[in-house]
Amino acid sequence: MTRPDGTSLWGGRFSSEPDPVILAFTGSLPFDSRLARHDLIASLAHVRMLLDTGVLARAHAEPLLDGLGELLGEIETGTLTVEGPDEDVHTWIERTLQERIGSAAGRLHTARSRNDQVSIALRLFTRESIAALCVLLTDLLEAWLAEAERHVETWMPGYTHLQRAQPISLAHHLLAHFWALAADADRLQTAYERAGVSPLGAGALAGSLLPIDPRRSAALLGLDRIYPNSLLAVADRDFVADAAFACAMLMIHLSRWAEEIVLWSALEFGFVRLSDRISQGSSLMPQKKNPEAAELVRGKAGRVIGDLAGLLAMLKGLPFAYNSDLQEDKEALFDALDTAAGSIRVVTSISQGLTYDVARLERSLVAGFVTATDLADLLVQGGTPFREAHRMAGVAVREAESRGCELWELDAGTLAGLAPAIGGETLQAVRPEAAAAARTSEGAPAPERVRDQLADAAALLQHLRDWAEDLRPPPIYQAYRENRLAAAEIK
Ligand code: ARG
């Protein structure tokens, strides 16, 4: 990369121009241009630290702060686009700054390497993206919670092995998905915290002989932790893997929900109807209404798992400290975060555009003997050992099956010889709604227990909202917004 003045970023040692094939292959500007804002914010913190420590004189630091602030402003308003012949976003920034402020730009890279620079930019980006993802998640969780509140007493079969198993409520089912995603929100928040360690000051790998203050640049970025070891600071991409894993797990959860929508909207189940707004037609079969968005969420889970797998494979066996392999972290991370964000949005839309067929759900409770377990439990309550109770309930199921009736339609007289412990009241208690409502153990589907869950879920949602609202921009960014980059004090 040659600059307008004929020099290149690292040209001093080289006597010939680089091979354009190599340059095109090693360059990362087409994708790391996304980091321009974060890199500029980190650069402002770095320069301000150099000023505060006296490494740079005010006369040298001020033009840098002004110039970087100007670039940041133009990027934020979209008047400046990050493109050019530069190797990466870091060299783009230095070149563009040089075009604006001339040779004063030459002091920007004092006590800094692209190795600590790229890490801090990516960390800031990751935190910002995770915070945005959490906001999207609250919208989705809110939609699911509202739906669950409407269906505390909508009964349906719960499944194991995709066979009707025991009666539950639709609210209970929806809350199962809610809690799975709540765990993802927790993982994302953890990934946010883990990304909040500043590597600035580690230099290429071994720190600096200049009297820098890495804790000062960290504090200016709103971070209270710095690297424990300069080598690890530039080699570490755990925060990228953490974020990608949180995205992959989230996608896996969304894919399980999506798969259910695909199944449940099929005529064979008929548990949900998709509005036209959220369905796709067929180019050939006029009658078709396909749940394609849900199918794609299911499919994209594979893609994000691939992003994570690619990252882990890239990191495996990589010698310390920085290696160019690490440049491969970005596209995978961007893709995981983008795909997760897009999928959450789509799942929210689908959730708002579908209706549950309550009558159909409740009709599915017949013909499956879904309360045979309750029958056995009731016998246990009457003193029968469970294994014997299990056998007797099985006998009752066989009898009902051969007569083509439900368990509660059997008459006690018929059962007297086969399963003497089963009386008339016991049979009434195994009507599905009664049986589900009687399951009052913790986390079980009885309405009062589900209302406990709803309350806990609402509290968790509020906690997540508060967390996202409490996030503050880095002090240096605040100073930039208030035009005080070179002010006497920034706290
Ligand atoms: N583009 C590089 C990356 O994404 C920046 C760091 C480059 N450092 C270096 N010594 N080549 O990782």
Short mmCIF file of C-alpha atoms and ligand atoms in Angstrom, two decimals:
data_model
loop_
_atom_site.label_atom_id
_atom_site.label_comp_id
_atom_site.label_asym_id
_atom_site.label_seq_id
_atom_site.Cartn_x
_atom_site.Cartn_y
_atom_site.Cartn_z
CA MET A 1 0.00 0.00 0.00
CA THR A 2 1.60 3.23 -1.12
CA ARG A 3 0.59 6.54 0.35
CA PRO A 4 0.17 9.77 -1.59
CA ASP A 5 3.64 10.85 -0.51
CA GLY A 6 5.10 7.66 -1.96
CA THR A 7 5.85 5.97 1.36
CA SER A 8 4.11 2.89 2.67
CA LEU A 9 3.13 1.87 6.20
CA TRP A 10 5.96 -0.57 6.49
CA GLY A 11 7.95 0.33 3.40
CA GLY A 12 11.28 1.27 5.04
CA ARG A 13 12.69 -2.21 5.00
CA PHE A 14 11.38 -3.23 1.58
CA SER A 15 12.98 -2.59 -1.77
CA SER A 16 10.20 -3.73 -4.09
CA GLU A 17 6.43 -3.31 -4.31
CA PRO A 18 4.38 -6.24 -3.01
CA ASP A 19 2.84 -8.72 -5.41
CA PRO A 20 -0.75 -7.55 -6.06
CA VAL A 21 -2.01 -11.14 -5.77
CA ILE A 22 -0.54 -11.34 -2.27
CA LEU A 23 -1.87 -7.90 -1.37
CA ALA A 24 -5.40 -8.77 -2.45
CA PHE A 25 -5.24 -12.03 -0.53
CA THR A 26 -3.89 -10.61 2.71
CA GLY A 27 -5.97 -7.44 2.76
CA SER A 28 -8.93 -7.23 5.09
CA LEU A 29 -10.39 -3.79 4.35
CA PRO A 30 -13.44 -5.15 2.48
CA PHE A 31 -14.67 -6.68 5.73
CA ASP A 32 -12.88 -4.98 8.62
CA SER A 33 -14.12 -1.58 7.40
CA ARG A 34 -16.97 -2.33 9.78
CA LEU A 35 -14.59 -1.71 12.64
CA ALA A 36 -13.75 1.87 11.62
CA ARG A 37 -15.88 3.53 14.32
CA HIS A 38 -14.57 1.25 17.04
CA ASP A 39 -11.00 1.65 15.90
CA LEU A 40 -11.36 5.44 15.89
CA ILE A 41 -12.81 5.42 19.40
CA ALA A 42 -9.96 3.21 20.61
CA SER A 43 -7.46 5.44 18.80
CA LEU A 44 -8.87 8.50 20.56
CA ALA A 45 -8.42 6.74 23.91
CA HIS A 46 -4.89 5.77 22.96
CA VAL A 47 -3.87 9.31 21.96
CA ARG A 48 -5.53 10.80 25.01
CA MET A 49 -3.56 8.36 27.18
CA LEU A 50 -0.36 9.39 25.38
CA LEU A 51 -1.21 13.00 26.16
CA ASP A 52 -2.12 12.32 29.79
CA THR A 53 1.10 10.41 30.39
CA GLY A 54 3.22 13.02 28.66
CA VAL A 55 4.40 10.57 25.99
CA LEU A 56 2.96 13.03 23.47
CA ALA A 57 3.16 16.77 23.91
CA ARG A 58 -0.15 18.64 23.73
CA ALA A 59 0.96 20.26 20.46
CA HIS A 60 1.33 16.79 18.96
CA ALA A 61 -1.69 15.17 20.56
CA GLU A 62 -4.28 17.84 19.80
CA PRO A 63 -4.16 17.63 16.01
CA LEU A 64 -4.44 13.86 16.34
CA LEU A 65 -7.50 14.11 18.60
CA ASP A 66 -9.10 16.70 16.30
CA GLY A 67 -8.36 14.70 13.18
CA LEU A 68 -9.57 11.39 14.59
CA GLY A 69 -12.70 13.08 15.95
CA GLU A 70 -13.37 14.57 12.53
CA LEU A 71 -13.08 11.16 10.86
CA LEU A 72 -15.37 9.62 13.45
CA GLY A 73 -17.96 12.32 12.88
CA GLU A 74 -17.90 11.84 9.13
CA ILE A 75 -18.16 8.08 9.42
CA GLU A 76 -21.10 8.37 11.79
CA THR A 77 -22.96 10.72 9.49
CA GLY A 78 -22.09 8.60 6.46
CA THR A 79 -20.23 11.39 4.64
CA LEU A 80 -17.04 9.34 4.60
CA THR A 81 -16.87 5.74 3.41
CA VAL A 82 -14.12 3.37 4.35
CA GLU A 83 -12.60 2.23 1.08
CA GLY A 84 -9.32 2.45 -0.73
CA PRO A 85 -6.20 0.52 -1.61
CA ASP A 86 -5.31 0.07 2.07
CA GLU A 87 -4.41 -3.24 3.62
CA ASP A 88 -6.89 -2.96 6.47
CA VAL A 89 -9.01 -0.51 8.41
CA HIS A 90 -6.10 0.45 10.65
CA THR A 91 -3.92 1.52 7.75
CA TRP A 92 -6.92 3.22 6.16
CA ILE A 93 -7.36 5.36 9.26
CA GLU A 94 -3.70 6.34 9.41
CA ARG A 95 -3.59 7.19 5.72
CA THR A 96 -6.83 9.17 5.78
CA LEU A 97 -5.67 11.02 8.86
CA GLN A 98 -2.41 11.85 7.15
CA GLU A 99 -4.32 13.26 4.19
CA ARG A 100 -6.17 15.52 6.61
CA ILE A 101 -3.51 16.62 9.08
CA GLY A 102 -0.28 15.81 7.28
CA SER A 103 2.83 14.50 8.96
CA ALA A 104 1.34 15.03 12.46
CA ALA A 105 -0.47 11.73 11.79
CA GLY A 106 2.88 10.01 12.05
CA ARG A 107 2.68 10.07 15.87
CA LEU A 108 -0.63 8.18 16.07
CA HIS A 109 0.96 4.77 16.12
CA THR A 110 3.32 5.65 19.01
CA ALA A 111 3.50 2.72 21.46
CA ARG A 112 0.90 0.81 19.56
CA SER A 113 0.81 -2.08 17.10
CA ARG A 114 -1.99 -3.21 14.86
CA ASN A 115 -1.96 -6.33 17.01
CA ASP A 116 -3.32 -4.63 20.14
CA GLN A 117 -5.25 -2.18 17.95
CA VAL A 118 -7.28 -4.81 16.10
CA SER A 119 -8.04 -6.64 19.30
CA ILE A 120 -9.46 -3.58 21.06
CA ALA A 121 -11.49 -2.54 18.01
CA LEU A 122 -12.95 -6.02 17.74
CA ARG A 123 -13.69 -6.14 21.46
CA LEU A 124 -15.58 -2.84 21.31
CA PHE A 125 -17.46 -4.02 18.24
CA THR A 126 -18.34 -7.32 19.90
CA ARG A 127 -19.69 -5.58 22.99
CA GLU A 128 -21.78 -3.18 20.95
CA SER A 129 -23.19 -6.01 18.82
CA ILE A 130 -24.00 -8.15 21.84
CA ALA A 131 -25.83 -5.26 23.51
CA ALA A 132 -27.89 -4.79 20.33
CA LEU A 133 -28.60 -8.52 20.21
CA CYS A 134 -29.86 -8.43 23.80
CA VAL A 135 -32.26 -5.62 22.93
CA LEU A 136 -33.64 -7.71 20.04
CA LEU A 137 -33.93 -10.66 22.39
CA THR A 138 -36.07 -8.69 24.84
CA ASP A 139 -38.57 -7.95 22.06
CA LEU A 140 -38.83 -11.63 21.23
CA LEU A 141 -39.05 -12.76 24.84
CA GLU A 142 -41.73 -10.15 25.43
CA ALA A 143 -43.81 -11.53 22.55
CA TRP A 144 -43.48 -15.09 23.84
CA LEU A 145 -44.33 -14.05 27.36
CA ALA A 146 -47.46 -12.19 26.22
CA GLU A 147 -48.59 -15.27 24.27
CA ALA A 148 -47.93 -17.54 27.25
CA GLU A 149 -50.03 -15.27 29.48
CA ARG A 150 -53.01 -15.90 27.21
CA HIS A 151 -52.70 -19.68 27.36
CA VAL A 152 -52.29 -20.73 30.96
CA GLU A 153 -55.34 -22.90 30.60
CA THR A 154 -55.02 -23.93 26.99
CA TRP A 155 -54.37 -27.65 27.28
CA MET A 156 -52.38 -29.70 24.86
CA PRO A 157 -50.27 -32.84 24.82
CA GLY A 158 -46.62 -32.57 25.73
CA TYR A 159 -44.40 -34.88 23.69
CA THR A 160 -41.47 -37.18 24.19
CA HIS A 161 -40.08 -39.11 21.21
CA LEU A 162 -42.60 -36.99 19.25
CA GLN A 163 -45.33 -39.18 20.72
CA ARG A 164 -48.09 -37.72 22.88
CA ALA A 165 -46.86 -38.09 26.43
CA GLN A 166 -48.60 -36.06 29.14
CA PRO A 167 -51.00 -33.11 29.22
CA ILE A 168 -49.49 -29.66 29.66
CA SER A 169 -50.62 -26.13 28.86
CA LEU A 170 -49.57 -24.12 25.84
CA ALA A 171 -48.21 -21.51 28.27
CA HIS A 172 -45.99 -24.15 29.83
CA HIS A 173 -44.72 -25.14 26.41
CA LEU A 174 -44.02 -21.56 25.32
CA LEU A 175 -42.25 -20.84 28.58
CA ALA A 176 -39.91 -23.76 27.94
CA HIS A 177 -38.72 -21.87 24.86
CA PHE A 178 -38.63 -18.64 26.85
CA TRP A 179 -36.23 -20.07 29.43
CA ALA A 180 -33.97 -21.57 26.79
CA LEU A 181 -33.55 -18.11 25.29
CA ALA A 182 -33.18 -16.51 28.69
CA ALA A 183 -30.09 -18.69 29.16
CA ASP A 184 -28.82 -17.32 25.84
CA ALA A 185 -29.30 -13.78 27.07
CA ASP A 186 -27.25 -14.72 30.12
CA ARG A 187 -24.52 -16.23 27.94
CA LEU A 188 -24.48 -13.09 25.80
CA GLN A 189 -24.11 -10.90 28.87
CA THR A 190 -21.22 -13.06 30.04
CA ALA A 191 -19.61 -12.79 26.61
CA TYR A 192 -20.06 -9.01 26.86
CA GLU A 193 -18.23 -8.97 30.18
CA ARG A 194 -15.45 -11.22 28.91
CA ALA A 195 -14.85 -8.98 25.91
CA GLY A 196 -14.35 -6.05 28.28
CA VAL A 197 -10.62 -6.45 28.82
CA SER A 198 -8.37 -3.88 27.19
CA PRO A 199 -5.34 -5.13 25.25
CA LEU A 200 -4.17 -1.59 24.46
CA GLY A 201 -0.58 -1.14 25.51
CA ALA A 202 0.47 -4.69 24.75
CA GLY A 203 1.96 -3.38 21.49
CA ALA A 204 2.99 -6.04 19.04
CA LEU A 205 3.47 -8.55 21.86
CA ALA A 206 5.85 -7.11 24.43
CA GLY A 207 4.50 -3.80 25.67
CA SER A 208 6.51 -0.60 25.32
CA LEU A 209 9.58 1.13 26.70
CA LEU A 210 7.67 4.42 26.69
CA PRO A 211 5.95 5.42 29.95
CA ILE A 212 2.45 4.44 28.79
CA ASP A 213 -0.52 3.80 31.09
CA PRO A 214 -2.65 0.92 29.75
CA ARG A 215 -5.13 1.33 32.61
CA ARG A 216 -5.76 4.91 31.55
CA SER A 217 -6.62 3.99 27.95
CA ALA A 218 -8.78 1.14 29.28
CA ALA A 219 -10.64 3.52 31.64
CA LEU A 220 -11.20 5.99 28.79
CA LEU A 221 -12.90 3.14 26.96
CA GLY A 222 -15.06 2.32 29.98
CA LEU A 223 -13.11 -0.86 30.76
CA ASP A 224 -11.84 -1.63 34.22
CA ARG A 225 -9.66 -4.57 33.27
CA ILE A 226 -6.51 -4.85 31.18
CA TYR A 227 -4.48 -7.82 29.97
CA PRO A 228 -2.47 -9.70 32.56
CA ASN A 229 0.20 -10.52 29.95
CA SER A 230 1.12 -8.62 26.80
CA LEU A 231 1.71 -11.83 24.81
CA LEU A 232 -1.72 -13.19 25.58
CA ALA A 233 -3.31 -9.78 24.97
CA VAL A 234 -2.59 -9.97 21.24
CA ALA A 235 -3.03 -13.76 20.89
CA ASP A 236 -6.32 -14.06 22.74
CA ARG A 237 -9.55 -14.48 20.79
CA ASP A 238 -11.51 -16.25 23.50
CA PHE A 239 -13.96 -13.35 23.48
CA VAL A 240 -14.68 -14.01 19.81
CA ALA A 241 -15.28 -17.70 20.45
CA ASP A 242 -17.45 -16.86 23.48
CA ALA A 243 -19.62 -14.52 21.43
CA ALA A 244 -19.84 -17.01 18.55
CA PHE A 245 -20.76 -19.80 20.95
CA ALA A 246 -23.48 -17.67 22.54
CA CYS A 247 -24.80 -17.02 19.01
CA ALA A 248 -24.59 -20.69 18.02
CA MET A 249 -26.45 -21.82 21.12
CA LEU A 250 -29.06 -19.14 20.56
CA MET A 251 -29.47 -20.29 16.97
CA ILE A 252 -29.83 -23.88 18.12
CA HIS A 253 -32.63 -22.80 20.43
CA LEU A 254 -34.30 -20.77 17.71
CA SER A 255 -33.99 -23.71 15.32
CA ARG A 256 -35.81 -25.99 17.76
CA TRP A 257 -38.62 -23.47 17.99
CA ALA A 258 -38.60 -23.03 14.20
CA GLU A 259 -38.73 -26.77 13.62
CA GLU A 260 -41.80 -26.89 15.82
CA ILE A 261 -43.47 -24.17 13.76
CA VAL A 262 -42.72 -26.14 10.60
CA LEU A 263 -44.22 -29.29 12.14
CA TRP A 264 -47.10 -27.61 13.88
CA SER A 265 -48.20 -25.68 10.80
CA ALA A 266 -48.36 -28.91 8.76
CA LEU A 267 -51.88 -30.24 8.25
CA GLU A 268 -50.87 -33.36 10.15
CA PHE A 269 -50.52 -31.32 13.34
CA GLY A 270 -52.51 -28.18 12.59
CA PHE A 271 -51.56 -26.60 15.91
CA VAL A 272 -50.66 -23.21 14.39
CA ARG A 273 -51.82 -21.18 11.43
CA LEU A 274 -49.41 -18.80 9.77
CA SER A 275 -50.80 -15.54 8.44
CA ASP A 276 -50.16 -14.72 4.79
CA ARG A 277 -47.67 -12.06 5.85
CA ILE A 278 -45.28 -14.63 7.24
CA SER A 279 -45.77 -17.42 4.67
CA GLN A 280 -44.33 -18.11 1.25
CA GLY A 281 -46.11 -19.57 -1.77
CA SER A 282 -45.01 -22.15 -4.30
CA SER A 283 -44.09 -21.22 -7.87
CA LEU A 284 -45.92 -24.32 -9.08
CA MET A 285 -48.45 -25.58 -6.53
CA PRO A 286 -51.13 -22.93 -6.15
CA GLN A 287 -52.45 -24.21 -2.82
CA LYS A 288 -49.12 -24.11 -0.94
CA LYS A 289 -48.38 -21.91 2.04
CA ASN A 290 -44.90 -22.65 3.25
CA PRO A 291 -43.25 -21.74 6.57
CA GLU A 292 -40.05 -20.81 4.73
CA ALA A 293 -38.80 -18.20 7.16
CA ALA A 294 -38.94 -20.76 9.96
CA GLU A 295 -37.19 -23.32 7.76
CA LEU A 296 -34.44 -20.82 7.09
CA VAL A 297 -33.94 -20.04 10.77
CA ARG A 298 -33.53 -23.79 11.24
CA GLY A 299 -31.06 -23.89 8.36
CA LYS A 300 -29.08 -20.87 9.48
CA ALA A 301 -28.38 -22.51 12.83
CA GLY A 302 -26.05 -24.80 10.86
CA ARG A 303 -24.30 -21.81 9.40
CA VAL A 304 -23.58 -20.23 12.79
CA ILE A 305 -22.37 -23.54 14.18
CA GLY A 306 -20.04 -23.50 11.16
CA ASP A 307 -18.82 -20.01 12.09
CA LEU A 308 -17.99 -21.23 15.59
CA ALA A 309 -16.36 -24.43 14.33
CA GLY A 310 -14.26 -22.41 11.87
CA LEU A 311 -13.10 -20.07 14.62
CA LEU A 312 -12.15 -22.87 16.97
CA ALA A 313 -10.31 -24.72 14.21
CA MET A 314 -8.45 -21.52 13.30
CA LEU A 315 -7.34 -21.03 16.92
CA LYS A 316 -6.30 -24.60 17.55
CA GLY A 317 -2.54 -25.05 17.71
CA LEU A 318 -1.84 -21.42 16.81
CA PRO A 319 1.54 -20.40 18.24
CA PHE A 320 1.73 -17.38 20.54
CA ALA A 321 1.46 -14.51 20.03
CA TYR A 322 -0.15 -12.77 17.02
CA ASN A 323 -0.45 -14.66 13.72
CA SER A 324 -2.23 -13.61 10.55
CA ASP A 325 -4.58 -16.56 10.93
CA LEU A 326 -6.31 -14.39 13.52
CA GLN A 327 -7.51 -12.08 10.77
CA GLU A 328 -9.93 -14.90 9.90
CA ASP A 329 -11.80 -14.24 13.13
CA LYS A 330 -13.75 -11.29 11.77
CA GLU A 331 -15.93 -12.66 9.00
CA ALA A 332 -16.95 -15.61 11.12
CA LEU A 333 -17.83 -13.40 14.08
CA PHE A 334 -19.66 -10.86 11.91
CA ASP A 335 -21.63 -13.63 10.26
CA ALA A 336 -22.57 -15.25 13.58
CA LEU A 337 -23.73 -11.94 15.05
CA ASP A 338 -25.56 -10.81 11.89
CA THR A 339 -27.27 -14.16 11.42
CA ALA A 340 -28.35 -14.28 15.05
CA ALA A 341 -29.73 -10.73 14.88
CA GLY A 342 -31.61 -11.42 11.64
CA SER A 343 -32.99 -14.68 12.98
CA ILE A 344 -34.23 -13.14 16.23
CA ARG A 345 -36.04 -10.46 14.20
CA VAL A 346 -37.62 -13.07 11.95
CA VAL A 347 -38.69 -15.30 14.83
CA THR A 348 -40.30 -12.25 16.46
CA SER A 349 -42.24 -11.52 13.25
CA ILE A 350 -43.33 -15.14 12.89
CA SER A 351 -44.39 -15.23 16.55
CA GLN A 352 -46.53 -12.16 16.03
CA GLY A 353 -48.06 -13.49 12.81
CA LEU A 354 -49.23 -16.91 13.92
CA THR A 355 -52.30 -18.12 15.75
CA TYR A 356 -52.54 -21.23 17.86
CA ASP A 357 -55.54 -23.43 17.09
CA VAL A 358 -56.73 -23.92 20.63
CA ALA A 359 -59.53 -26.35 19.71
CA ARG A 360 -57.13 -28.48 17.74
CA LEU A 361 -54.58 -28.50 20.54
CA GLU A 362 -57.23 -29.61 23.02
CA ARG A 363 -58.61 -32.25 20.64
CA SER A 364 -55.16 -33.79 20.51
CA LEU A 365 -55.52 -34.73 24.13
CA VAL A 366 -57.91 -37.54 23.30
CA ALA A 367 -56.92 -40.91 21.87
CA GLY A 368 -53.39 -40.85 23.21
CA PHE A 369 -54.02 -42.00 26.80
CA VAL A 370 -51.87 -39.07 27.88
CA THR A 371 -52.99 -39.39 31.50
CA ALA A 372 -51.95 -43.01 32.05
CA THR A 373 -49.04 -41.74 34.18
CA ASP A 374 -51.46 -39.72 36.29
CA LEU A 375 -53.54 -42.84 36.78
CA ALA A 376 -50.47 -44.66 38.06
CA ASP A 377 -49.54 -41.69 40.30
CA LEU A 378 -53.04 -41.64 41.77
CA LEU A 379 -52.78 -45.34 42.59
CA VAL A 380 -49.43 -44.67 44.26
CA GLN A 381 -51.14 -41.99 46.31
CA GLY A 382 -53.62 -44.66 47.43
CA GLY A 383 -50.76 -46.88 48.66
CA THR A 384 -50.05 -49.10 45.62
CA PRO A 385 -46.32 -49.61 44.88
CA PHE A 386 -45.38 -47.71 41.69
CA ARG A 387 -44.43 -50.78 39.64
CA GLU A 388 -47.78 -52.38 40.38
CA ALA A 389 -49.57 -49.09 39.73
CA HIS A 390 -47.76 -48.84 36.38
CA ARG A 391 -48.94 -52.34 35.47
CA MET A 392 -52.55 -51.64 36.45
CA ALA A 393 -52.64 -48.37 34.54
CA GLY A 394 -51.24 -50.28 31.55
CA VAL A 395 -54.04 -52.81 31.86
CA ALA A 396 -56.56 -49.96 31.93
CA VAL A 397 -55.00 -48.46 28.77
CA ARG A 398 -55.24 -51.84 27.00
CA GLU A 399 -58.87 -52.17 28.03
CA ALA A 400 -59.77 -48.65 26.89
CA GLU A 401 -57.94 -49.20 23.64
CA SER A 402 -59.82 -52.40 22.90
CA ARG A 403 -63.13 -50.68 23.64
CA GLY A 404 -62.21 -47.61 21.64
CA CYS A 405 -62.81 -45.28 24.59
CA GLU A 406 -60.86 -42.93 26.85
CA LEU A 407 -59.51 -43.93 30.26
CA TRP A 408 -62.09 -41.81 32.07
CA GLU A 409 -64.87 -43.46 30.06
CA LEU A 410 -64.14 -46.93 31.44
CA ASP A 411 -66.53 -48.10 34.08
CA ALA A 412 -65.12 -49.10 37.41
CA GLY A 413 -67.10 -52.35 37.35
CA THR A 414 -65.20 -53.58 34.29
CA LEU A 415 -61.90 -52.69 35.94
CA ALA A 416 -62.75 -54.31 39.25
CA GLY A 417 -61.42 -57.70 38.15
CA LEU A 418 -58.40 -56.34 36.27
CA ALA A 419 -57.18 -53.46 38.38
CA PRO A 420 -59.10 -53.41 41.62
CA ALA A 421 -57.41 -50.30 43.01
CA ILE A 422 -58.87 -48.12 40.24
CA GLY A 423 -62.16 -46.66 41.43
CA GLY A 424 -64.66 -44.35 39.77
CA GLU A 425 -63.24 -41.08 41.18
CA THR A 426 -59.77 -42.07 40.09
CA LEU A 427 -61.05 -42.32 36.53
CA GLN A 428 -62.60 -38.85 36.69
CA ALA A 429 -59.34 -37.42 37.96
CA VAL A 430 -57.56 -38.55 34.81
CA ARG A 431 -59.41 -36.22 32.48
CA PRO A 432 -56.53 -34.32 30.85
CA GLU A 433 -57.37 -30.82 32.15
CA ALA A 434 -57.86 -32.13 35.67
CA ALA A 435 -54.66 -34.13 35.52
CA ALA A 436 -52.55 -31.24 34.19
CA ALA A 437 -54.03 -28.85 36.74
CA ALA A 438 -53.16 -31.30 39.50
CA ARG A 439 -49.46 -31.32 38.59
CA THR A 440 -48.47 -28.71 41.09
CA SER A 441 -44.85 -29.71 41.69
CA GLU A 442 -42.30 -26.96 41.10
CA GLY A 443 -41.91 -26.00 37.43
CA ALA A 444 -44.87 -28.23 36.47
CA PRO A 445 -47.87 -27.27 34.28
CA ALA A 446 -50.53 -26.57 36.95
CA PRO A 447 -51.86 -23.03 36.34
CA GLU A 448 -50.66 -21.68 39.69
CA ARG A 449 -47.17 -23.00 38.98
CA VAL A 450 -47.20 -21.58 35.48
CA ARG A 451 -48.22 -18.22 36.95
CA ASP A 452 -45.10 -18.41 39.16
CA GLN A 453 -43.07 -18.98 36.00
CA LEU A 454 -44.76 -16.05 34.29
CA ALA A 455 -43.82 -13.80 37.19
CA ASP A 456 -40.21 -15.00 37.19
CA ALA A 457 -40.06 -14.58 33.42
CA ALA A 458 -41.36 -11.02 33.64
CA ALA A 459 -38.75 -10.22 36.29
CA LEU A 460 -35.98 -11.65 34.16
CA LEU A 461 -37.14 -9.65 31.18
CA GLN A 462 -37.09 -6.46 33.23
CA HIS A 463 -33.60 -7.29 34.43
CA LEU A 464 -32.43 -7.74 30.85
CA ARG A 465 -34.03 -4.44 29.80
CA ASP A 466 -32.40 -2.62 32.72
CA TRP A 467 -29.05 -4.15 31.89
CA ALA A 468 -29.21 -2.92 28.29
CA GLU A 469 -30.42 0.54 29.35
CA ASP A 470 -27.65 0.93 31.93
CA LEU A 471 -24.87 0.44 29.39
CA ARG A 472 -22.94 3.67 29.06
CA PRO A 473 -20.83 4.84 26.13
CA PRO A 474 -17.07 4.95 26.84
CA PRO A 475 -15.93 8.20 28.54
CA ILE A 476 -13.74 9.07 25.56
CA TYR A 477 -16.73 8.75 23.25
CA GLN A 478 -18.76 10.95 25.57
CA ALA A 479 -15.94 13.51 25.46
CA TYR A 480 -15.96 13.36 21.67
CA ARG A 481 -19.73 13.97 21.59
CA GLU A 482 -19.27 16.94 23.87
CA ASN A 483 -16.30 18.31 21.94
CA ARG A 484 -13.95 17.96 24.90
CA LEU A 485 -11.41 15.50 23.55
CA ALA A 486 -8.49 17.69 24.59
CA ALA A 487 -10.19 19.11 27.69
CA ALA A 488 -8.22 19.30 30.91
CA GLU A 489 -9.89 16.29 32.43
CA ILE A 490 -11.78 13.29 31.23
CA LYS A 491 -13.03 10.92 33.87
N1 ARG B 1 -5.88 -7.00 9.69
C1 ARG B 1 -5.25 -7.59 10.80
C2 ARG B 1 -6.21 -8.51 11.54
O1 ARG B 1 -7.33 -8.45 11.23
C3 ARG B 1 -4.77 -6.55 11.74
C4 ARG B 1 -3.55 -6.93 12.51
C5 ARG B 1 -2.44 -7.07 11.56
N2 ARG B 1 -1.17 -7.21 12.21
C6 ARG B 1 -0.13 -7.58 11.55
N3 ARG B 1 0.98 -7.64 12.16
N4 ARG B 1 -0.19 -7.92 10.29
O2 ARG B 1 -5.87 -9.28 12.39
#
